[in-house]
Amino acid sequence: MLFGAFGGIMERQVKGEMIVDTGHLVAYDPQLNLKIQMSGGFISSITSGEGLVTRVEGDGRVWLQTRNLQGFASWINRFF
Amino acid sequence: MDISLEYNPGSTAAKIRLDENETITAEGGAMIAMSSNVDIYTTTKSKKGGGGLMSGVKRIFAQESIFFNHFTAKQGSGTIYLGTSLPGDMEILDLTGNKIYVQGGSYVASSEDVHLETVWQGAKNLLSGESLFWVELSGQGKAIINAFGVIYSIDVDGEYIIDTGHIVAYEEGLNFTLSKAGESWLSSILGGEGIVCKFKGKGRIWCQSHSSTSFGQQITPHLKAIKS
């Protein structure tokens, strides 16, 4: 199977737990469990710019992209 | 702390290994992924930097976010990956008591003992194509900066000319003035270079191969508003 991404694709082995920014997750092995959670406390999650993050649990691989489209689009919008 | 760069220069990500209780400060929204034992703490100031909300407001003018995130590894070491919104390269800067000025928008992260201040560099920046405020880094430690395109550094002793919009950072000991590119204003404007930055002094300059401002101006006429 082929898949593409925005930026570089990083393959990482998860053993136990890993926190991933929601906009950077491209693919993951099916045996992994994903949980959406706030990046910190309630206020911190809104102000940090990280918002919601994904907690990946289990043993398996994740593929992450080093850039995300929302970030790039919001940068272009400053000129629009 | 151990910093390495991956996927450079096109889509560079910074990998930072933190020892237990070690902290790295990053601009809001930069985190790609991290170990689950890394804590995020959000404030409007850098750990060693002064100011509260006002310095956060000043950073808006420097095209940086108001908030800083402090990532600390708890109960053992941890790893964190940082990225930026623009495609392009990153560079690791070593601070050993010297000062480095970073263009607004190019600051990514810094270690605990690096002092961060937003500074006004004068009205010349209205024409320079750079932002009005710059980020002044001082103290001891490491900092990460990003750019649009590839970053290359030049060691200047005397004079050097750089096109506006291509400066990422420069060391204390250098100063720039705006100057016309050619012999006359007419040739400067017809030559398409217009105004350039003339650096004087001794130190290192980090440049970017592409100007994000010209890219933004070139792409926007092709964008279409979403019809609602």
Short mmCIF file of C-alpha atoms in Angstrom, two decimals:
data_model
loop_
_atom_site.label_atom_id
_atom_site.label_comp_id
_atom_site.label_asym_id
_atom_site.label_seq_id
_atom_site.Cartn_x
_atom_site.Cartn_y
_atom_site.Cartn_z
CA MET A 1 0.00 0.00 0.00
CA LEU A 2 1.17 3.52 -0.69
CA PHE A 3 0.28 6.55 1.31
CA GLY A 4 1.36 10.17 1.24
CA ALA A 5 1.66 12.99 3.73
CA PHE A 6 2.50 16.65 4.17
CA GLY A 7 6.18 16.95 5.07
CA GLY A 8 8.34 13.98 5.99
CA ILE A 9 6.84 10.69 7.19
CA MET A 10 8.32 9.42 10.46
CA GLU A 11 7.78 5.80 11.42
CA ARG A 12 7.91 5.28 15.17
CA GLN A 13 7.60 2.16 17.27
CA VAL A 14 5.22 2.58 20.20
CA LYS A 15 5.85 0.44 23.25
CA GLY A 16 3.40 1.33 25.97
CA GLU A 17 2.26 4.88 25.37
CA MET A 18 2.96 7.88 23.16
CA ILE A 19 1.30 11.29 22.79
CA VAL A 20 0.72 12.46 19.20
CA ASP A 21 -0.68 15.76 17.96
CA THR A 22 -3.95 14.98 16.16
CA GLY A 23 -2.95 16.91 13.02
CA HIS A 24 0.27 14.92 12.61
CA LEU A 25 -1.02 11.32 12.79
CA VAL A 26 -1.05 9.68 9.33
CA ALA A 27 -1.41 5.94 9.97
CA TYR A 28 -1.12 3.33 12.76
CA ASP A 29 -1.04 -0.42 13.25
CA PRO A 30 -4.51 -1.88 13.98
CA GLN A 31 -3.58 -3.39 17.35
CA LEU A 32 -2.91 0.07 18.79
CA ASN A 33 -5.55 1.87 20.83
CA LEU A 34 -6.20 5.54 20.24
CA LYS A 35 -7.68 7.88 22.81
CA ILE A 36 -8.40 11.55 22.22
CA GLN A 37 -7.61 13.72 25.22
CA MET A 38 -6.79 17.30 26.12
CA SER A 39 -3.11 18.16 25.86
CA GLY A 40 -2.97 19.49 29.42
CA GLY A 41 -5.41 21.03 31.86
CA PHE A 42 -8.56 22.72 30.53
CA ILE A 43 -7.11 26.25 30.23
CA SER A 44 -3.71 25.00 29.09
CA SER A 45 -5.30 22.89 26.33
CA ILE A 46 -6.98 25.97 24.86
CA THR A 47 -4.05 28.37 25.21
CA SER A 48 -1.18 26.01 24.40
CA GLY A 49 -2.05 25.76 20.70
CA GLU A 50 -1.91 21.99 21.04
CA GLY A 51 -5.62 21.54 21.77
CA LEU A 52 -6.57 17.90 21.53
CA VAL A 53 -3.91 15.24 21.34
CA THR A 54 -4.10 11.51 20.69
CA ARG A 55 -2.81 9.04 23.27
CA VAL A 56 -1.59 5.94 21.43
CA GLU A 57 -1.50 2.81 23.59
CA GLY A 58 -0.12 -0.67 22.94
CA ASP A 59 2.71 -2.15 20.88
CA GLY A 60 2.94 -1.24 17.20
CA ARG A 61 3.98 1.33 14.64
CA VAL A 62 2.67 4.84 14.01
CA TRP A 63 3.44 7.03 11.00
CA LEU A 64 3.58 10.76 11.61
CA GLN A 65 3.93 13.70 9.22
CA THR A 66 6.39 16.45 10.12
CA ARG A 67 4.07 19.24 8.90
CA ASN A 68 0.31 19.66 9.15
CA LEU A 69 -2.08 21.24 6.68
CA GLN A 70 -4.06 23.31 9.19
CA GLY A 71 -0.91 25.07 10.36
CA PHE A 72 0.18 25.82 6.80
CA ALA A 73 -3.32 26.99 5.79
CA SER A 74 -3.60 29.34 8.75
CA TRP A 75 -0.23 30.83 7.80
CA ILE A 76 -1.42 31.48 4.19
CA ASN A 77 -4.64 33.01 5.51
CA ARG A 78 -2.66 35.90 6.96
CA PHE A 79 -2.07 37.14 3.38
CA PHE A 80 -5.60 36.43 2.15
CA MET B 1 19.42 17.61 26.58
CA ASP B 2 20.20 16.22 23.16
CA ILE B 3 18.78 17.86 20.02
CA SER B 4 18.96 16.37 16.55
CA LEU B 5 17.30 17.35 13.27
CA GLU B 6 15.49 14.86 11.05
CA TYR B 7 13.97 15.03 7.55
CA ASN B 8 16.00 18.14 6.73
CA PRO B 9 16.05 20.34 4.82
CA GLY B 10 12.58 20.04 3.24
CA SER B 11 10.38 19.22 6.20
CA THR B 12 12.71 19.34 9.17
CA ALA B 13 11.56 18.08 12.55
CA ALA B 14 13.57 18.52 15.76
CA LYS B 15 13.99 15.52 18.05
CA ILE B 16 14.73 16.54 21.64
CA ARG B 17 15.76 14.05 24.29
CA LEU B 18 15.11 15.35 27.79
CA ASP B 19 16.64 13.99 30.98
CA GLU B 20 14.40 13.64 34.00
CA ASN B 21 13.10 17.06 35.14
CA GLU B 22 14.75 18.81 32.20
CA THR B 23 12.58 21.40 30.40
CA ILE B 24 12.43 22.75 26.88
CA THR B 25 10.33 25.81 26.01
CA ALA B 26 8.62 25.90 22.62
CA GLU B 27 6.27 28.20 20.75
CA GLY B 28 2.60 27.24 20.89
CA GLY B 29 1.48 24.50 18.51
CA ALA B 30 4.94 23.14 17.64
CA MET B 31 4.59 19.66 19.17
CA ILE B 32 4.29 16.72 16.75
CA ALA B 33 4.59 13.85 19.22
CA MET B 34 6.13 13.07 22.61
CA SER B 35 6.58 10.41 25.27
CA SER B 36 3.61 10.06 27.60
CA ASN B 37 5.71 11.07 30.64
CA VAL B 38 6.32 14.58 29.27
CA ASP B 39 4.21 17.30 30.95
CA ILE B 40 3.01 20.47 29.20
CA TYR B 41 2.82 23.69 31.15
CA THR B 42 1.60 26.84 29.35
CA THR B 43 2.53 30.43 30.25
CA THR B 44 2.89 33.81 28.58
CA LYS B 45 6.57 34.03 29.45
CA SER B 46 9.73 32.05 28.91
CA LYS B 47 11.23 30.45 32.00
CA LYS B 48 14.00 33.00 32.34
CA GLY B 49 12.34 35.79 30.37
CA GLY B 50 10.63 38.74 31.95
CA GLY B 51 7.16 40.07 31.41
CA GLY B 52 3.73 38.60 31.57
CA LEU B 53 0.78 39.19 29.32
CA MET B 54 2.25 42.34 27.72
CA SER B 55 5.30 40.49 26.46
CA GLY B 56 2.88 37.93 25.07
CA VAL B 57 0.99 40.66 23.21
CA LYS B 58 4.30 42.00 21.89
CA ARG B 59 5.04 38.58 20.45
CA ILE B 60 1.93 38.81 18.24
CA PHE B 61 3.72 41.62 16.42
CA ALA B 62 6.75 39.38 16.08
CA GLN B 63 4.44 36.82 14.39
CA GLU B 64 4.97 34.44 17.28
CA SER B 65 2.24 32.97 19.44
CA ILE B 66 1.33 34.62 22.77
CA PHE B 67 1.85 31.44 24.70
CA PHE B 68 4.88 29.31 25.40
CA ASN B 69 4.68 25.64 26.21
CA HIS B 70 7.18 24.24 28.69
CA PHE B 71 7.74 20.52 28.20
CA THR B 72 9.24 18.69 31.18
CA ALA B 73 10.17 15.01 31.39
CA LYS B 74 8.84 13.44 34.59
CA GLN B 75 9.86 10.08 36.09
CA GLY B 76 12.67 9.29 33.69
CA SER B 77 13.84 10.66 30.37
CA GLY B 78 11.52 11.58 27.53
CA THR B 79 11.55 12.45 23.86
CA ILE B 80 9.64 15.16 22.06
CA TYR B 81 9.38 16.02 18.35
CA LEU B 82 8.77 19.60 17.23
CA GLY B 83 7.69 20.87 13.81
CA THR B 84 6.62 24.17 12.27
CA SER B 85 3.82 25.30 9.97
CA LEU B 86 6.00 26.28 6.99
CA PRO B 87 7.90 23.77 4.85
CA GLY B 88 11.62 24.23 5.38
CA ASP B 89 14.71 23.79 7.46
CA MET B 90 15.66 24.20 11.12
CA GLU B 91 18.95 25.10 12.76
CA ILE B 92 20.33 24.56 16.27
CA LEU B 93 21.95 27.67 17.76
CA ASP B 94 24.49 27.56 20.60
CA LEU B 95 24.30 30.42 23.07
CA THR B 96 27.35 31.03 25.21
CA GLY B 97 26.60 34.46 26.63
CA ASN B 98 26.33 36.08 23.18
CA LYS B 99 23.11 37.56 21.83
CA ILE B 100 21.34 36.38 18.67
CA TYR B 101 18.47 38.23 17.01
CA VAL B 102 15.87 36.00 15.35
CA GLN B 103 13.33 37.20 12.79
CA GLY B 104 9.74 37.15 14.02
CA GLY B 105 8.12 33.80 13.22
CA SER B 106 11.40 31.87 13.11
CA TYR B 107 11.73 31.00 16.80
CA VAL B 108 10.86 27.36 17.57
CA ALA B 109 12.26 26.40 20.97
CA SER B 110 14.99 27.02 23.55
CA SER B 111 16.50 25.36 26.60
CA GLU B 112 15.83 26.54 30.16
CA ASP B 113 18.71 28.99 30.62
CA VAL B 114 18.08 30.88 27.40
CA HIS B 115 16.55 34.30 27.96
CA LEU B 116 13.96 35.42 25.43
CA GLU B 117 12.88 39.00 24.77
CA THR B 118 10.84 40.60 21.99
CA VAL B 119 12.66 43.69 20.78
CA TRP B 120 11.78 46.59 18.49
CA GLN B 121 14.37 47.03 15.75
CA GLY B 122 13.23 50.36 14.42
CA ALA B 123 10.91 51.63 11.73
CA LYS B 124 13.32 50.43 9.02
CA ASN B 125 11.67 47.04 9.31
CA LEU B 126 8.50 48.45 7.75
CA LEU B 127 10.44 48.38 4.48
CA SER B 128 12.80 45.51 5.18
CA GLY B 129 10.24 42.77 4.54
CA GLU B 130 11.05 41.40 7.98
CA SER B 131 8.74 41.71 10.96
CA LEU B 132 8.83 44.85 13.11
CA PHE B 133 9.79 42.97 16.23
CA TRP B 134 12.62 40.52 16.57
CA VAL B 135 13.22 37.84 19.18
CA GLU B 136 16.41 38.50 21.16
CA LEU B 137 18.01 35.35 22.54
CA SER B 138 20.67 35.55 25.24
CA GLY B 139 22.04 33.45 28.11
CA GLN B 140 23.44 29.94 27.97
CA GLY B 141 22.10 26.92 26.15
CA LYS B 142 20.56 25.90 22.87
CA ALA B 143 17.82 27.34 20.70
CA ILE B 144 16.06 26.03 17.59
CA ILE B 145 15.05 28.30 14.72
CA ASN B 146 13.15 27.53 11.52
CA ALA B 147 13.05 29.00 8.04
CA PHE B 148 11.21 28.85 4.74
CA GLY B 149 13.44 26.80 2.43
CA VAL B 150 17.02 25.94 3.29
CA ILE B 151 19.05 27.71 6.02
CA TYR B 152 22.63 28.67 5.24
CA SER B 153 25.00 30.72 7.37
CA ILE B 154 27.51 33.37 6.38
CA ASP B 155 30.35 34.68 8.54
CA VAL B 156 30.64 38.39 7.95
CA ASP B 157 33.60 40.58 8.75
CA GLY B 158 33.04 43.99 7.25
CA GLU B 159 30.07 44.41 4.94
CA TYR B 160 27.54 42.06 3.38
CA ILE B 161 24.30 42.57 1.46
CA ILE B 162 21.21 40.38 1.82
CA ASP B 163 17.89 40.75 0.05
CA THR B 164 14.99 41.74 2.27
CA GLY B 165 12.90 38.82 3.48
CA HIS B 166 15.82 36.37 3.52
CA ILE B 167 17.26 37.05 6.98
CA VAL B 168 16.50 34.42 9.61
CA ALA B 169 18.87 35.43 12.41
CA TYR B 170 22.07 37.36 13.08
CA GLU B 171 24.59 37.66 15.88
CA GLU B 172 25.18 40.62 18.12
CA GLY B 173 28.11 42.59 16.70
CA LEU B 174 26.30 43.06 13.41
CA ASN B 175 23.90 45.82 12.49
CA PHE B 176 21.95 46.41 9.32
CA THR B 177 20.73 49.43 7.43
CA LEU B 178 18.47 49.52 4.41
CA SER B 179 20.09 50.39 1.17
CA LYS B 180 19.29 50.46 -2.53
CA ALA B 181 20.47 47.41 -4.45
CA GLY B 182 22.00 49.16 -7.44
CA GLU B 183 23.92 52.32 -8.18
CA SER B 184 20.77 54.37 -8.47
CA TRP B 185 17.22 54.04 -7.18
CA LEU B 186 16.02 53.57 -10.78
CA SER B 187 18.22 50.53 -11.42
CA SER B 188 17.35 49.15 -7.99
CA ILE B 189 13.65 49.22 -8.76
CA LEU B 190 13.96 48.03 -12.38
CA GLY B 191 16.33 45.27 -11.30
CA GLY B 192 13.57 43.82 -9.14
CA GLU B 193 15.75 43.88 -6.06
CA GLY B 194 14.49 47.19 -4.72
CA ILE B 195 15.66 47.52 -1.17
CA VAL B 196 18.33 45.31 0.37
CA CYS B 197 19.74 44.98 3.88
CA LYS B 198 23.35 46.07 4.25
CA PHE B 199 25.05 44.42 7.23
CA LYS B 200 28.09 45.90 8.91
CA GLY B 201 30.29 44.45 11.65
CA LYS B 202 31.51 40.99 12.59
CA GLY B 203 29.45 37.90 13.23
CA ARG B 204 27.30 35.20 11.69
CA ILE B 205 24.10 35.64 9.67
CA TRP B 206 21.62 32.83 9.00
CA CYS B 207 19.72 33.23 5.72
CA GLN B 208 16.79 31.37 4.16
CA SER B 209 16.79 30.35 0.50
CA HIS B 210 13.14 31.42 0.03
CA SER B 211 11.19 34.44 1.23
CA SER B 212 7.97 33.41 2.94
CA THR B 213 6.46 36.87 2.41
CA SER B 214 6.88 36.75 -1.38
CA PHE B 215 5.51 33.22 -1.45
CA GLY B 216 2.45 34.36 0.50
CA GLN B 217 1.91 37.29 -1.84
CA GLN B 218 2.29 35.11 -4.94
CA ILE B 219 -0.06 32.34 -3.87
CA THR B 220 -2.97 34.40 -2.54
CA PRO B 221 -4.28 35.63 -5.96
CA HIS B 222 -4.77 31.95 -6.90
CA LEU B 223 -6.81 31.11 -3.81
CA LYS B 224 -10.58 31.03 -4.03
CA ALA B 225 -12.90 31.87 -1.20
CA ILE B 226 -15.15 29.01 -0.12
CA LYS B 227 -18.70 29.80 -1.30
CA SER B 228 -21.15 29.54 1.51
#
